[in-house]
CSV table of C-alpha atoms in Angstrom, one decimal:
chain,number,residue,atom,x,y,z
A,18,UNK,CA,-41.3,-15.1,109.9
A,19,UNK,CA,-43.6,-18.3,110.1
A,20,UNK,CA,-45.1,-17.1,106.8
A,21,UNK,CA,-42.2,-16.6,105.0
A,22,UNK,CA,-40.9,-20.0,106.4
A,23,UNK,CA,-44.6,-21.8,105.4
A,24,UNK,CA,-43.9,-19.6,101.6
A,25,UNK,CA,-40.2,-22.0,101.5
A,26,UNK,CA,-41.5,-25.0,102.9
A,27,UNK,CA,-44.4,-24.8,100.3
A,28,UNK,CA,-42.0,-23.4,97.2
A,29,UNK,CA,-38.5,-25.1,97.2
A,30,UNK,CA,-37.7,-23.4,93.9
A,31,UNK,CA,-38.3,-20.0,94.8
A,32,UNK,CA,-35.9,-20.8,98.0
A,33,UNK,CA,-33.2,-22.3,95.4
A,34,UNK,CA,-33.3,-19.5,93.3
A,35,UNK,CA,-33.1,-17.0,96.0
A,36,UNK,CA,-30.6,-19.0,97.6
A,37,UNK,CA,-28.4,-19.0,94.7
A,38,UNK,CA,-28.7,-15.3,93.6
A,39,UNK,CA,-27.5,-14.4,97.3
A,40,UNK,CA,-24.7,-16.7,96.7
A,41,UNK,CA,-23.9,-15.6,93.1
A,42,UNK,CA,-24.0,-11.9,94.4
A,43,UNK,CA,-21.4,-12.7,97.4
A,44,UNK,CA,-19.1,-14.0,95.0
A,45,UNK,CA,-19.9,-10.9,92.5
A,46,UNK,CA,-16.9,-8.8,92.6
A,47,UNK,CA,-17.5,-4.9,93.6
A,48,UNK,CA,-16.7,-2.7,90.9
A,49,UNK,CA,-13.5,-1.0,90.9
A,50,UNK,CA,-13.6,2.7,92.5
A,51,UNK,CA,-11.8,4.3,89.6
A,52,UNK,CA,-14.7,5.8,87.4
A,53,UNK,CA,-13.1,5.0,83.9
A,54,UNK,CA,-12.7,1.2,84.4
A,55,UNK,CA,-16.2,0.7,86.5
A,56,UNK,CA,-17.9,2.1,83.1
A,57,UNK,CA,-15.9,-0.3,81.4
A,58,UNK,CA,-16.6,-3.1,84.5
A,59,UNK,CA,-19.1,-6.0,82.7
A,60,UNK,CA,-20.9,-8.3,85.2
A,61,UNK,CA,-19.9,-12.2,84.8
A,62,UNK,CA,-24.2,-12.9,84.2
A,63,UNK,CA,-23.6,-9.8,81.4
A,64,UNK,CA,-20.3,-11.4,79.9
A,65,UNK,CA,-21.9,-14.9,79.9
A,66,UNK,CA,-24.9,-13.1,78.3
A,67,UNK,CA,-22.9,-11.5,75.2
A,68,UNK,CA,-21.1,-14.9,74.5
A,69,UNK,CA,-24.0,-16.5,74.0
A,70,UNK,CA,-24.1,-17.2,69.9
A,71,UNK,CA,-27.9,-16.3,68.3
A,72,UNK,CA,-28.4,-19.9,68.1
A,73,UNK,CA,-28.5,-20.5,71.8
A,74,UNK,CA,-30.6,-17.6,72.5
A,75,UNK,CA,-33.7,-19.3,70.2
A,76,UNK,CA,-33.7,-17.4,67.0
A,77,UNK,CA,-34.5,-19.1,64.0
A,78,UNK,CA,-31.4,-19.5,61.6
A,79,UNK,CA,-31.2,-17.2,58.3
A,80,UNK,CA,-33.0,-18.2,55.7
A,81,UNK,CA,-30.9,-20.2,52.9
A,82,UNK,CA,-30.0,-17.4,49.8
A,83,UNK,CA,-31.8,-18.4,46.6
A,84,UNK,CA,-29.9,-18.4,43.6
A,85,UNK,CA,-31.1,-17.2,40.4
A,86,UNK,CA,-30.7,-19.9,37.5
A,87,UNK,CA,-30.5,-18.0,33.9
A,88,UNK,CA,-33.4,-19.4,31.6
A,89,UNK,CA,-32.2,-22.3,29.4
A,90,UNK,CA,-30.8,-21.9,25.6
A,91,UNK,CA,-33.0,-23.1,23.3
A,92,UNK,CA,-31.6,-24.8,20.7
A,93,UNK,CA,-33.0,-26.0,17.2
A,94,UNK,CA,-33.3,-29.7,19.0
A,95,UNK,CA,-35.4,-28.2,21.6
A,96,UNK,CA,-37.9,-26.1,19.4
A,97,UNK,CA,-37.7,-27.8,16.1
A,98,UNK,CA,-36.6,-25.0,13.8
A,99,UNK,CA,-34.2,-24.6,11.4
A,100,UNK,CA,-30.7,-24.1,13.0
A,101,UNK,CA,-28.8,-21.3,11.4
A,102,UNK,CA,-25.6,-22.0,9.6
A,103,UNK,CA,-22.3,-20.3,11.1
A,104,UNK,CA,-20.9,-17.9,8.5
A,105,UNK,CA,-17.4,-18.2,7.4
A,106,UNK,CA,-14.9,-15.9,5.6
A,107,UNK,CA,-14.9,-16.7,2.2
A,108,UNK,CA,-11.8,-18.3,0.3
A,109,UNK,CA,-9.8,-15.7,-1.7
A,110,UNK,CA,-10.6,-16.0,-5.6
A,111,UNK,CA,-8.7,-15.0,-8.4
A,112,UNK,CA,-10.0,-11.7,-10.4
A,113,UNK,CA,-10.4,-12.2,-14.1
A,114,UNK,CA,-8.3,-9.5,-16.1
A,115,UNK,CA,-5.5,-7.5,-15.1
A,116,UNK,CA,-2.6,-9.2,-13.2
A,117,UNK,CA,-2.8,-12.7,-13.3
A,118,UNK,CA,-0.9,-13.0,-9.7
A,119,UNK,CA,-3.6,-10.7,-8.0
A,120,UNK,CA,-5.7,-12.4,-5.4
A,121,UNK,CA,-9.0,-10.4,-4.6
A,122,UNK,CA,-11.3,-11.4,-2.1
A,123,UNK,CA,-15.3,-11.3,-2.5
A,124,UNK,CA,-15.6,-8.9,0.9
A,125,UNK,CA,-13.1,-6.2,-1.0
A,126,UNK,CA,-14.9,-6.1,-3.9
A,127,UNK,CA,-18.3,-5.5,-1.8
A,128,UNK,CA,-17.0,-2.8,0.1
A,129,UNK,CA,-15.1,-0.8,-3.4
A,130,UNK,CA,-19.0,-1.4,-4.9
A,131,UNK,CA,-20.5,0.4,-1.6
A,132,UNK,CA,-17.9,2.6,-2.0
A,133,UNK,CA,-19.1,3.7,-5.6
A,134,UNK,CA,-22.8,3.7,-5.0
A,135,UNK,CA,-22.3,5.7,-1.9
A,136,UNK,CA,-20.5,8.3,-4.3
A,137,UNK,CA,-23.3,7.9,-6.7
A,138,UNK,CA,-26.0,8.6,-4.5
A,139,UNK,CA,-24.1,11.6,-3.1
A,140,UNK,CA,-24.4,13.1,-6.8
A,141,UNK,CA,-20.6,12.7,-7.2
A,142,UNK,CA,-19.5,11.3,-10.3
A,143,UNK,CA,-15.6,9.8,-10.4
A,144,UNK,CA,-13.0,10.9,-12.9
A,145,UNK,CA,-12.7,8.5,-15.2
A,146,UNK,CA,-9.5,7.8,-17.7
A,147,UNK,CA,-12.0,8.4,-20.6
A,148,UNK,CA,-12.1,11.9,-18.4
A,149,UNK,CA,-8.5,12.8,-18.1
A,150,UNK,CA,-8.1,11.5,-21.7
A,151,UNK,CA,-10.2,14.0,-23.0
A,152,UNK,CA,-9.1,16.9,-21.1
A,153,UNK,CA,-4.9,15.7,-22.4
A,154,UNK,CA,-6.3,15.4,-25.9
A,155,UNK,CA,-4.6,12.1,-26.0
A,156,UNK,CA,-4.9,8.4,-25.0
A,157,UNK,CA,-2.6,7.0,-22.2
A,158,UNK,CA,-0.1,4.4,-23.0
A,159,UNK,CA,3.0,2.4,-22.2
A,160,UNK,CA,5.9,2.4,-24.5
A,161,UNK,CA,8.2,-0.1,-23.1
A,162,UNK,CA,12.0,0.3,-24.8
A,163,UNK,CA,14.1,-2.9,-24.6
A,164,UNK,CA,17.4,-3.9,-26.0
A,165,UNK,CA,20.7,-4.9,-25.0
A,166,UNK,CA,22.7,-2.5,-22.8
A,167,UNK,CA,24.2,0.2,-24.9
A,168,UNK,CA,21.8,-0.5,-28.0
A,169,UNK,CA,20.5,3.7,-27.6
A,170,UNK,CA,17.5,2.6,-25.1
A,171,UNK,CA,18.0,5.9,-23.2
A,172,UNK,CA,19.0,8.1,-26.0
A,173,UNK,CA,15.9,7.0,-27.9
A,174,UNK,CA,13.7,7.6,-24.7
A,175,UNK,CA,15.0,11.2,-24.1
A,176,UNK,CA,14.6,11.7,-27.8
A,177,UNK,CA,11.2,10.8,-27.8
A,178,UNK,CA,10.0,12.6,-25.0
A,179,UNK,CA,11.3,15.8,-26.4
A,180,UNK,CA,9.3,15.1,-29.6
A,181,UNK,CA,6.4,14.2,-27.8
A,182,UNK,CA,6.5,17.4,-25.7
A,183,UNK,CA,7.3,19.6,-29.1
A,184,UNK,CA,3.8,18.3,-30.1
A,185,UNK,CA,2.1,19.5,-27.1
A,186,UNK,CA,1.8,15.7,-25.8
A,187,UNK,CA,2.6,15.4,-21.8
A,188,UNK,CA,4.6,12.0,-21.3
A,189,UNK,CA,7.1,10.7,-18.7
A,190,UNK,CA,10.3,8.8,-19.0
A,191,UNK,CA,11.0,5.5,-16.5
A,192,UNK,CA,14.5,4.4,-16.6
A,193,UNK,CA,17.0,2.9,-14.3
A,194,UNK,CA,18.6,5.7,-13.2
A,195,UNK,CA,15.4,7.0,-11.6
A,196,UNK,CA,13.9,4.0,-10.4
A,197,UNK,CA,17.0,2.2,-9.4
A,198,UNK,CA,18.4,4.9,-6.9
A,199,UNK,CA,14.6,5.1,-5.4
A,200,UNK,CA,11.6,3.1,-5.8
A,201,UNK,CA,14.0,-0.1,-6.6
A,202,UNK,CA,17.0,0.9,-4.4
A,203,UNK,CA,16.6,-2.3,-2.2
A,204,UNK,CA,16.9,-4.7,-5.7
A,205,UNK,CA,20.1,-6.0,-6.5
A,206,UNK,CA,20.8,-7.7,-10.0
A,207,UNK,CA,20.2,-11.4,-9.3
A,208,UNK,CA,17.1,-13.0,-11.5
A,209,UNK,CA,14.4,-12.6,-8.9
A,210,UNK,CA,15.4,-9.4,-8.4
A,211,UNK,CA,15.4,-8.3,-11.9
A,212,UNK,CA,12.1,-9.5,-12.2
A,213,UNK,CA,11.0,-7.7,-9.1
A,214,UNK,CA,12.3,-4.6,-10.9
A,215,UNK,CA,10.4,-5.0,-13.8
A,216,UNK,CA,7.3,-6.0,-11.9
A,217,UNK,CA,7.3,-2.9,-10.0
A,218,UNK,CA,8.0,-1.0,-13.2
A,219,UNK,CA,4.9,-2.4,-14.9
A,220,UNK,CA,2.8,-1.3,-12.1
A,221,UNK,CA,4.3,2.4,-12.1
A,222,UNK,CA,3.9,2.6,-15.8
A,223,UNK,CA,0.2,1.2,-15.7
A,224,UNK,CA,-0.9,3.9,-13.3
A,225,UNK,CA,0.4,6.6,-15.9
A,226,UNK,CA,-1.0,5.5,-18.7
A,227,UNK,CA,-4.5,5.1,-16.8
A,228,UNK,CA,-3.6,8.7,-15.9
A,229,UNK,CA,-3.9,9.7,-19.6
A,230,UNK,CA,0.2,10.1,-20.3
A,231,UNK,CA,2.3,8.4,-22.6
A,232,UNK,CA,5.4,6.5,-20.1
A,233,UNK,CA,8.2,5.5,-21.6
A,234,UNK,CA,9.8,2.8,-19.8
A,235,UNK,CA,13.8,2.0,-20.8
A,236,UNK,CA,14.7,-0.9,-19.6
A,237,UNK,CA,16.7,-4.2,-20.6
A,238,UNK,CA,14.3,-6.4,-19.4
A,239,UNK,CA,15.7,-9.1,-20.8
A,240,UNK,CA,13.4,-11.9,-20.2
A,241,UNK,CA,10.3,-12.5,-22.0
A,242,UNK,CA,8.1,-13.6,-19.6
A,243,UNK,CA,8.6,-10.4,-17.6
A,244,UNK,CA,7.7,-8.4,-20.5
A,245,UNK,CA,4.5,-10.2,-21.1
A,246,UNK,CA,3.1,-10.1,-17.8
A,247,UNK,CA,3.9,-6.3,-17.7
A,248,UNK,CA,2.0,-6.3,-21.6
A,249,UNK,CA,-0.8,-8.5,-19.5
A,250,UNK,CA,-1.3,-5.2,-17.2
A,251,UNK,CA,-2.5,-3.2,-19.9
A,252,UNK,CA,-5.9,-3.7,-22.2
A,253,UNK,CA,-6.9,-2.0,-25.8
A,254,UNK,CA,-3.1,-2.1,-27.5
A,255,UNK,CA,-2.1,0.1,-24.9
A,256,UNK,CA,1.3,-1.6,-24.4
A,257,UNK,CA,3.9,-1.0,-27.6
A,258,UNK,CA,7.3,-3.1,-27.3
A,259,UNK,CA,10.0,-1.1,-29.4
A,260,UNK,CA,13.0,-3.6,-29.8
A,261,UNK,CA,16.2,-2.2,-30.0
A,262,UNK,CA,17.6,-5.2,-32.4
A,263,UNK,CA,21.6,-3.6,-32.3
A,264,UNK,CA,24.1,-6.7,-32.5
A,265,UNK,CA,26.5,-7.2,-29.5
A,266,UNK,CA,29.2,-6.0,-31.1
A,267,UNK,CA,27.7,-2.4,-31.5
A,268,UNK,CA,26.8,-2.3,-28.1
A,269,UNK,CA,30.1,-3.3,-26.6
A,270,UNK,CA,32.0,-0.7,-28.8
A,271,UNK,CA,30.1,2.3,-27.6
A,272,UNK,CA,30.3,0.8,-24.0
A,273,UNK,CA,29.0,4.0,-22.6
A,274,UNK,CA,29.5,3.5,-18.7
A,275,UNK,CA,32.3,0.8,-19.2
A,276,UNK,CA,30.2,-2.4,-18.1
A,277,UNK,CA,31.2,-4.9,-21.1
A,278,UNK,CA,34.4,-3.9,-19.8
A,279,UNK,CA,34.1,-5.1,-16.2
A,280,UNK,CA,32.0,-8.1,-17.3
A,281,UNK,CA,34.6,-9.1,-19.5
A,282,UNK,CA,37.2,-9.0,-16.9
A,283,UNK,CA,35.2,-11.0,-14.3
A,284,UNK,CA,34.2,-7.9,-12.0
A,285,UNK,CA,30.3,-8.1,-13.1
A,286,UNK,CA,28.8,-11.2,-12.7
A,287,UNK,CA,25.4,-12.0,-14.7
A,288,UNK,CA,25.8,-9.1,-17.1
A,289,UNK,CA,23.1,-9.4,-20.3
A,290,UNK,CA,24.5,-10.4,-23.1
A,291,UNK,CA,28.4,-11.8,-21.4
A,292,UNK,CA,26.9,-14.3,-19.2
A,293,UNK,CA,23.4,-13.9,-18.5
A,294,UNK,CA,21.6,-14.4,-21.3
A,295,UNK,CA,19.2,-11.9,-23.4
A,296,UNK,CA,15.5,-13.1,-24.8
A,297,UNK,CA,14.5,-11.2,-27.8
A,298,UNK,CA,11.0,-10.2,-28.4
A,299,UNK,CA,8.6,-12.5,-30.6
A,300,UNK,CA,6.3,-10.2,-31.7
A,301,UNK,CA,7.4,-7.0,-30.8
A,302,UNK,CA,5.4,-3.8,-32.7
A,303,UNK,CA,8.4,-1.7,-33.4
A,304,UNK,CA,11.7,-3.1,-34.3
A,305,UNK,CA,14.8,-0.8,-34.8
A,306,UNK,CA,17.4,-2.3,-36.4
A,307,UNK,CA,20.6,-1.4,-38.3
A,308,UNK,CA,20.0,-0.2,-42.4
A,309,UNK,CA,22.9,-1.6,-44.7
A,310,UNK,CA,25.3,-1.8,-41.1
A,311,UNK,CA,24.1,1.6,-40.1
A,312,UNK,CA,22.5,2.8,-37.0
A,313,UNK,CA,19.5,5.1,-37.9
A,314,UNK,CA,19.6,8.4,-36.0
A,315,UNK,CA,17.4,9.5,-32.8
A,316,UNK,CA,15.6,11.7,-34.2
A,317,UNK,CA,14.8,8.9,-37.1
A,318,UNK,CA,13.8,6.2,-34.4
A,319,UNK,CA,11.8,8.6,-32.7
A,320,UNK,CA,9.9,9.4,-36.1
A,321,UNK,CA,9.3,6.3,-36.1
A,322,UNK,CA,7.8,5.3,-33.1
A,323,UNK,CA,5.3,9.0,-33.6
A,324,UNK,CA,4.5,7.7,-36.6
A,325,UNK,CA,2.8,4.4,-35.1
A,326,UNK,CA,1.1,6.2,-31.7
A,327,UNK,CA,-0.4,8.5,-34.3
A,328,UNK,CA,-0.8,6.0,-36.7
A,329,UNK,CA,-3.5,3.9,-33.8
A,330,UNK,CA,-4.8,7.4,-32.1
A,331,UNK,CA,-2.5,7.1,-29.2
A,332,UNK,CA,-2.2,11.2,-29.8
A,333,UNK,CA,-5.5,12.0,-30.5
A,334,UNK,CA,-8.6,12.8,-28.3
């Protein structure tokens, strides 16, 4: 007893702290008696203890989180070379030869030429028109037919064609009637869309002659300039204008589908030759023309326009 009086008297800390546990632990609460909640039961030192944050208990705080820079550009300032130039599309340019309205740019024409040397080095030669030519025993060609409605455009075509084919010479015929009702359906009659019509016509009738055929292509077209860009098309004398000079008067009496009729009445508006007005050829290579006020026959018109595609080698290989 004296001792552990002498040990308090000699350590008043120790006889604080003792002194406070035995008063903490009267206050304690005793655990409850039912066995589920006294394992869930949590002294107030232990619920003190968990709400404690890290930073009270003396741990050091977490390291800051280094970021990672990406390296810097370098740029032609910065090293002194030569910066290189951004490339740009280039401007389209006009091709020289063929249609004079066709824009071509440089990147289509490199990609048709690795098109062709990629053929070529697969030991694939292309057919040619000097190709089909030779296997037709003849030289492709456009015969474009032109005159006044009711001037024997048709007649002459069909007439021709049959002549042609007698020979042993394969050719085509392009007229209205089968151009009109479906590659040209969506044209009407005004100016821009008869030259529309004719434009696409020219095209059609290049592609056959390229494919070794002679096309005959009946058709008013009466305006020059149409005619000559559809000539334009077409190289070597390949393109041979046959004008069908009949006067008016001719062509209004045989009036074959009754069109002079409605146009004179006022139910056709812009009809060639009533009020729309036709442009005769300059420089035409056949003309076909009344011979002392008389139309020559089809067959005779025919002859004549075998006599000039013989005559320059048109049906010849």
């Amino acid at each position: 007893m004296e001792a552990s009086l002498s040990f308090h008297r000699h350590h008043p800390a120790a006889s604080s702290s003792s002194t406070a546990a035995h008063h903490a632990a009267r206050l304690t609460p005793p655990p409850p008696r039912d066995p589920r909640a006294a394992a869930r039961w949590v002294t107030p030192a232990a619920a003190a203890a968990r709400s404690r944050s890290p930073a009270n208990l003396g741990l050091p705080p977490h390291p800051p989180r280094r970021l990672r820079l990406a390296p810097p550009r370098v740029t032609a300032a910065v090293t002194g070379g030569p910066r290189r130039p951004r490339r740009r599309a280039p401007p389209p340019v006009e091709c020289a030869g063929g249609s004079s309205s066709s824009l071509r740019r440089p990147r289509e024409e490199e990609e048709e030429e690795e098109e062709r040397s990629s053929t070529a080095h697969a030991g694939v030669s292309l057919v040619g028109q000097a190709d089909r030519q030779k296997l037709l025993k003849q030289k492709g060609c456009v015969v474009w037919i032109t005159g006044l409605s009711g001037s024997g455009k048709s007649t002459l075509a069909c007439t021709l064609d049959r002549e042609l084919h007698t020979r042993g010479k394969l050719s085509y015929v392009l007229d209205g009637d089968n151009l009109r009702h479906g590659l040209n359906k969506d044209l009407g009659f005004k100016a821009e869309d008869r030259a529309e019509n004719i434009r696409r016509v020219g095209e059609v009738a290049k592609l056959f002659a390229d494919a070794g055929l002679v096309c005959i292509a009946s058709f008013i077209s009466p305006y020059r300039r149409d005619r000559e860009s559809c000539r334009a098309l077409l190289s070597d004398g390949s393109f041979i204008e046959v004008f069908l000079n009949m006067p008016l008067e001719l062509c209004e009496s045989r009036d074959p589908k009754g069109l002079y009729k409605l146009a004179r009445a006022g139910k056709i508006k812009g009809f060639t030759g009533i009020d729309d007005p036709y442009e005769p050829p300059l420089n035409s290579e056949i003309e076909i023309k009344e011979v002392d006020g008389v139309c020559p026959s089809p067959s005779d018109m025919a002859g004549q326009v075998v006599t000039y595609l013989e005559e320059k080698g048109f049906l010849h290989d």
